[in-house]
């Protein structure tokens, strides 16, 4: 009876396995030895697809960038630049929040990653089409990356313990309800993100000076 064949090793399998490790255990869990063991192959076989661990983590990061919705930046999409920027940021944060351990790699910028570059290209192109000067469009892309990746790096609400005695009113007179934040983490963090996002876009709108031809 023929022995069952192992699935062929591929970049996709390596990235999927590395991504699962990062999600479950963090960046330090990824090594070529550990990946080879998880995949049931010899360590050197990984080098047929990636030169080193950094390249693998780059590919994992890019697979997360590929999950970000960019449809709102299509020229045929009816949303104006404000709504497009808002909806993209929400999708961007959702992708990062689903894979928080890879955020430090993503925060370094797209480098040569294809999906990351497509994100940057879409945002920049949409802002320029909307009438923003190229320099300002670059600043907006950078600003949004700082804001979204920062929000996904950690939870404000989780930074407080659920022990009421930790916040003595004699020392912290305004933190009497701080012990309740941890159990309301999702509501607090999402509310803070939405408040900040709308404030950013409203602030940009005050600076917006569209061209005379009325490009949206």
mmCIF file of C-alpha atoms in Angstrom:
data_model
loop_
_atom_site.group_PDB
_atom_site.id
_atom_site.type_symbol
_atom_site.label_atom_id
_atom_site.label_comp_id
_atom_site.label_asym_id
_atom_site.label_seq_id
_atom_site.Cartn_x
_atom_site.Cartn_y
_atom_site.Cartn_z
ATOM 1 C CA UNK A 1 0.000 0.000 0.000
ATOM 2 C CA UNK A 2 1.439 3.362 -1.040
ATOM 3 C CA UNK A 3 2.429 5.729 1.745
ATOM 4 C CA UNK A 4 0.420 8.982 1.794
ATOM 5 C CA UNK A 5 2.341 11.815 0.235
ATOM 6 C CA UNK A 6 3.186 14.856 2.322
ATOM 7 C CA UNK A 7 1.900 18.126 0.898
ATOM 8 C CA UNK A 8 4.567 19.797 -1.200
ATOM 9 C CA UNK A 9 6.467 22.541 0.583
ATOM 10 C CA UNK A 10 5.614 25.955 -0.797
ATOM 11 C CA UNK A 11 5.894 29.606 0.135
ATOM 12 C CA UNK A 12 2.179 29.620 0.931
ATOM 13 C CA UNK A 13 2.485 26.697 3.371
ATOM 14 C CA UNK A 14 5.504 28.262 5.051
ATOM 15 C CA UNK A 15 3.783 31.627 5.434
ATOM 16 C CA UNK A 16 0.564 30.079 6.737
ATOM 17 C CA UNK A 17 2.471 28.020 9.312
ATOM 18 C CA UNK A 18 4.627 30.976 10.372
ATOM 19 C CA UNK A 19 1.549 33.186 10.648
ATOM 20 C CA UNK A 20 -0.169 30.659 12.903
ATOM 21 C CA UNK A 21 2.928 30.519 15.123
ATOM 22 C CA UNK A 22 3.145 34.306 15.351
ATOM 23 C CA UNK A 23 -0.549 34.590 16.186
ATOM 24 C CA UNK A 24 -0.337 31.925 18.875
ATOM 25 C CA UNK A 25 3.051 32.592 20.448
ATOM 26 C CA UNK A 26 4.541 35.834 19.135
ATOM 27 C CA UNK A 27 7.478 36.754 16.921
ATOM 28 C CA UNK A 28 10.065 34.950 19.035
ATOM 29 C CA UNK A 29 8.364 31.620 18.363
ATOM 30 C CA UNK A 30 9.405 31.733 14.713
ATOM 31 C CA UNK A 31 12.690 30.130 13.754
ATOM 32 C CA UNK A 32 13.673 28.084 10.734
ATOM 33 C CA UNK A 33 14.164 25.059 12.984
ATOM 34 C CA UNK A 34 10.719 25.420 14.563
ATOM 35 C CA UNK A 35 9.049 25.997 11.215
ATOM 36 C CA UNK A 36 10.750 22.990 9.685
ATOM 37 C CA UNK A 37 9.525 20.841 12.559
ATOM 38 C CA UNK A 38 5.968 22.159 12.225
ATOM 39 C CA UNK A 39 6.020 21.497 8.487
ATOM 40 C CA UNK A 40 7.632 18.068 8.818
ATOM 41 C CA UNK A 41 10.591 18.939 6.601
ATOM 42 C CA UNK A 42 14.314 19.452 7.005
ATOM 43 C CA UNK A 43 15.501 22.939 7.891
ATOM 44 C CA UNK A 44 17.551 23.524 4.721
ATOM 45 C CA UNK A 45 14.475 22.918 2.533
ATOM 46 C CA UNK A 46 13.042 26.237 3.749
ATOM 47 C CA UNK A 47 15.938 28.057 2.097
ATOM 48 C CA UNK A 48 14.627 27.049 -1.309
ATOM 49 C CA UNK A 49 11.827 29.554 -0.655
ATOM 50 C CA UNK A 50 13.185 32.112 1.835
ATOM 51 C CA UNK A 51 16.714 33.229 2.607
ATOM 52 C CA UNK A 52 16.188 33.719 6.335
ATOM 53 C CA UNK A 53 13.702 34.270 9.161
ATOM 54 C CA UNK A 54 13.377 37.991 8.384
ATOM 55 C CA UNK A 55 12.141 37.220 4.889
ATOM 56 C CA UNK A 56 9.570 34.829 6.327
ATOM 57 C CA UNK A 57 8.300 37.457 8.779
ATOM 58 C CA UNK A 58 8.157 39.984 5.936
ATOM 59 C CA UNK A 59 5.951 37.565 4.014
ATOM 60 C CA UNK A 60 3.724 37.044 7.057
ATOM 61 C CA UNK A 61 3.378 40.803 7.457
ATOM 62 C CA UNK A 62 2.543 41.165 3.783
ATOM 63 C CA UNK A 63 -0.143 38.502 4.036
ATOM 64 C CA UNK A 64 -1.819 40.691 6.675
ATOM 65 C CA UNK A 65 -1.551 43.786 4.460
ATOM 66 C CA UNK A 66 -3.267 41.791 1.729
ATOM 67 C CA UNK A 67 -6.328 41.488 3.983
ATOM 68 C CA UNK A 68 -6.896 45.262 4.027
ATOM 69 C CA UNK A 69 -9.829 46.437 1.899
ATOM 70 C CA UNK A 70 -8.762 48.958 -0.760
ATOM 71 C CA UNK A 71 -11.985 49.042 -2.782
ATOM 72 C CA UNK A 72 -12.915 52.480 -1.441
ATOM 73 C CA UNK A 73 -9.942 53.939 -3.314
ATOM 74 C CA UNK A 74 -11.098 52.700 -6.717
ATOM 75 C CA UNK A 75 -11.751 55.595 -9.086
ATOM 76 C CA UNK A 76 -15.242 54.221 -9.676
ATOM 77 C CA UNK A 77 -16.108 54.206 -5.959
ATOM 78 C CA UNK A 78 -18.547 57.021 -5.049
ATOM 79 C CA UNK A 79 -17.087 57.720 -1.597
ATOM 80 C CA UNK A 80 -15.273 61.034 -1.177
ATOM 81 C CA UNK A 81 -11.763 61.110 0.270
ATOM 82 C CA UNK A 82 -13.004 61.547 3.851
ATOM 83 C CA UNK A 83 -15.289 58.500 3.795
ATOM 84 C CA UNK A 84 -12.691 56.471 1.883
ATOM 85 C CA UNK A 85 -9.964 57.306 4.372
ATOM 86 C CA UNK A 86 -12.247 56.442 7.274
ATOM 87 C CA UNK A 87 -13.421 53.106 5.845
ATOM 88 C CA UNK A 88 -9.902 52.100 4.843
ATOM 89 C CA UNK A 89 -8.553 52.887 8.333
ATOM 90 C CA UNK A 90 -11.278 50.741 9.908
ATOM 91 C CA UNK A 91 -10.390 47.819 7.615
ATOM 92 C CA UNK A 92 -6.667 48.372 8.211
ATOM 93 C CA UNK A 93 -7.096 48.296 11.987
ATOM 94 C CA UNK A 94 -9.308 45.201 11.808
ATOM 95 C CA UNK A 95 -6.612 43.316 9.887
ATOM 96 C CA UNK A 96 -3.899 44.362 12.333
ATOM 97 C CA UNK A 97 -6.030 43.691 15.402
ATOM 98 C CA UNK A 98 -6.605 40.138 14.195
ATOM 99 C CA UNK A 99 -2.817 39.610 14.080
ATOM 100 C CA UNK A 100 -1.383 41.913 16.785
ATOM 101 C CA UNK A 101 1.953 40.127 17.190
ATOM 102 C CA UNK A 102 3.026 40.966 13.619
ATOM 103 C CA UNK A 103 2.247 44.694 14.028
ATOM 104 C CA UNK A 104 5.843 45.636 15.031
ATOM 105 C CA UNK A 105 7.034 44.276 11.674
ATOM 106 C CA UNK A 106 4.284 46.089 9.776
ATOM 107 C CA UNK A 107 5.042 49.316 11.658
ATOM 108 C CA UNK A 108 8.466 49.433 10.018
ATOM 109 C CA UNK A 109 6.813 50.257 6.688
ATOM 110 C CA UNK A 110 6.197 48.327 3.471
ATOM 111 C CA UNK A 111 9.788 48.080 2.282
ATOM 112 C CA UNK A 112 9.577 45.803 -0.777
ATOM 113 C CA UNK A 113 6.425 43.933 0.285
ATOM 114 C CA UNK A 114 3.979 43.854 -2.683
ATOM 115 C CA UNK A 115 0.715 44.029 -0.699
ATOM 116 C CA UNK A 116 2.087 46.712 1.592
ATOM 117 C CA UNK A 117 3.186 48.755 -1.395
ATOM 118 C CA UNK A 118 -0.262 48.370 -2.967
ATOM 119 C CA UNK A 119 -1.768 49.818 0.216
ATOM 120 C CA UNK A 120 0.614 52.780 0.171
ATOM 121 C CA UNK A 121 0.041 53.332 -3.550
ATOM 122 C CA UNK A 122 -3.743 53.239 -3.176
ATOM 123 C CA UNK A 123 -3.820 55.734 -0.310
ATOM 124 C CA UNK A 124 -1.384 58.151 -1.945
ATOM 125 C CA UNK A 125 -3.085 57.927 -5.338
ATOM 126 C CA UNK A 126 -6.531 58.532 -3.880
ATOM 127 C CA UNK A 127 -5.411 61.576 -1.891
ATOM 128 C CA UNK A 128 -3.701 63.111 -4.926
ATOM 129 C CA UNK A 129 -6.791 62.498 -7.073
ATOM 130 C CA UNK A 130 -8.864 64.200 -4.390
ATOM 131 C CA UNK A 131 -6.739 67.320 -4.781
ATOM 132 C CA UNK A 132 -4.157 67.012 -2.051
ATOM 133 C CA UNK A 133 -0.640 68.116 -3.092
ATOM 134 C CA UNK A 134 1.738 65.118 -3.305
ATOM 135 C CA UNK A 135 3.704 66.170 -0.224
ATOM 136 C CA UNK A 136 0.513 66.461 1.835
ATOM 137 C CA UNK A 137 -0.738 63.134 0.467
ATOM 138 C CA UNK A 138 2.496 61.560 1.693
ATOM 139 C CA UNK A 139 2.028 63.106 5.132
ATOM 140 C CA UNK A 140 -1.534 61.804 5.306
ATOM 141 C CA UNK A 141 -0.423 58.265 4.475
ATOM 142 C CA UNK A 142 2.263 58.440 7.153
ATOM 143 C CA UNK A 143 -0.107 59.954 9.700
ATOM 144 C CA UNK A 144 -2.696 57.248 9.173
ATOM 145 C CA UNK A 145 -0.094 54.491 9.457
ATOM 146 C CA UNK A 146 1.161 55.943 12.750
ATOM 147 C CA UNK A 147 -2.363 56.155 14.099
ATOM 148 C CA UNK A 148 -3.630 52.758 12.983
ATOM 149 C CA UNK A 149 -0.537 50.742 13.881
ATOM 150 C CA UNK A 150 -0.306 52.525 17.228
ATOM 151 C CA UNK A 151 -3.894 51.628 18.028
ATOM 152 C CA UNK A 152 -3.241 47.992 17.157
ATOM 153 C CA UNK A 153 0.004 47.678 19.142
ATOM 154 C CA UNK A 154 -1.723 47.632 22.481
ATOM 155 C CA UNK A 155 -4.960 48.052 24.361
ATOM 156 C CA UNK A 156 -5.506 51.160 26.474
ATOM 157 C CA UNK A 157 -8.222 49.463 28.497
ATOM 158 C CA UNK A 158 -6.156 46.343 29.125
ATOM 159 C CA UNK A 159 -3.494 48.546 30.681
ATOM 160 C CA UNK A 160 -5.631 48.855 33.815
ATOM 161 C CA UNK A 161 -6.104 45.987 36.273
ATOM 162 C CA UNK A 162 -9.543 44.903 37.421
ATOM 163 C CA UNK A 163 -8.626 45.354 41.097
ATOM 164 C CA UNK A 164 -10.503 48.278 42.623
ATOM 165 C CA UNK A 165 -7.958 48.581 45.432
ATOM 166 C CA UNK A 166 -5.229 49.467 42.922
ATOM 167 C CA UNK A 167 -6.726 52.927 42.464
ATOM 168 C CA UNK A 168 -6.869 54.529 45.887
ATOM 169 C CA UNK A 169 -8.866 57.769 45.558
ATOM 170 C CA UNK A 170 -6.400 59.415 47.885
ATOM 171 C CA UNK A 171 -3.721 58.929 45.234
ATOM 172 C CA UNK A 172 -5.834 58.846 42.060
ATOM 173 C CA UNK A 173 -8.985 60.887 42.684
ATOM 174 C CA UNK A 174 -10.174 60.589 39.066
ATOM 175 C CA UNK A 175 -9.616 56.855 38.527
ATOM 176 C CA UNK A 176 -12.408 55.488 40.682
ATOM 177 C CA UNK A 177 -13.833 53.517 37.722
ATOM 178 C CA UNK A 178 -10.533 52.524 36.144
ATOM 179 C CA UNK A 179 -10.818 48.941 37.380
ATOM 180 C CA UNK A 180 -13.846 48.498 35.101
ATOM 181 C CA UNK A 181 -11.939 49.309 31.897
ATOM 182 C CA UNK A 182 -10.397 45.873 31.405
ATOM 183 C CA UNK A 183 -13.764 44.120 31.193
ATOM 184 C CA UNK A 184 -14.957 46.745 28.711
ATOM 185 C CA UNK A 185 -11.811 46.585 26.616
ATOM 186 C CA UNK A 186 -13.403 46.195 23.196
ATOM 187 C CA UNK A 187 -15.908 49.014 23.674
ATOM 188 C CA UNK A 188 -13.305 51.383 25.111
ATOM 189 C CA UNK A 189 -10.626 50.654 22.522
ATOM 190 C CA UNK A 190 -12.984 50.781 19.549
ATOM 191 C CA UNK A 191 -14.599 53.959 20.864
ATOM 192 C CA UNK A 192 -11.203 55.585 21.329
ATOM 193 C CA UNK A 193 -10.125 54.563 17.823
ATOM 194 C CA UNK A 194 -13.293 55.907 16.207
ATOM 195 C CA UNK A 195 -13.077 59.168 18.175
ATOM 196 C CA UNK A 196 -9.451 59.670 17.166
ATOM 197 C CA UNK A 197 -10.074 58.711 13.551
ATOM 198 C CA UNK A 198 -12.932 61.167 13.153
ATOM 199 C CA UNK A 199 -10.885 63.886 14.845
ATOM 200 C CA UNK A 200 -8.006 63.268 12.441
ATOM 201 C CA UNK A 201 -10.211 63.357 9.363
ATOM 202 C CA UNK A 202 -12.116 66.417 10.585
ATOM 203 C CA UNK A 203 -8.784 68.134 11.172
ATOM 204 C CA UNK A 204 -7.595 67.249 7.673
ATOM 205 C CA UNK A 205 -10.864 68.542 6.225
ATOM 206 C CA UNK A 206 -10.134 71.951 7.746
ATOM 207 C CA UNK A 207 -6.865 72.045 5.783
ATOM 208 C CA UNK A 208 -8.366 70.798 2.540
ATOM 209 C CA UNK A 209 -8.242 73.214 -0.371
ATOM 210 C CA UNK A 210 -9.664 71.442 -3.441
ATOM 211 C CA UNK A 211 -8.543 72.466 -6.922
ATOM 212 C CA UNK A 212 -10.739 74.799 -8.926
ATOM 213 C CA UNK A 213 -11.923 72.029 -11.238
ATOM 214 C CA UNK A 214 -13.779 70.329 -8.395
ATOM 215 C CA UNK A 215 -11.958 67.032 -8.249
ATOM 216 C CA UNK A 216 -13.645 65.090 -5.442
#
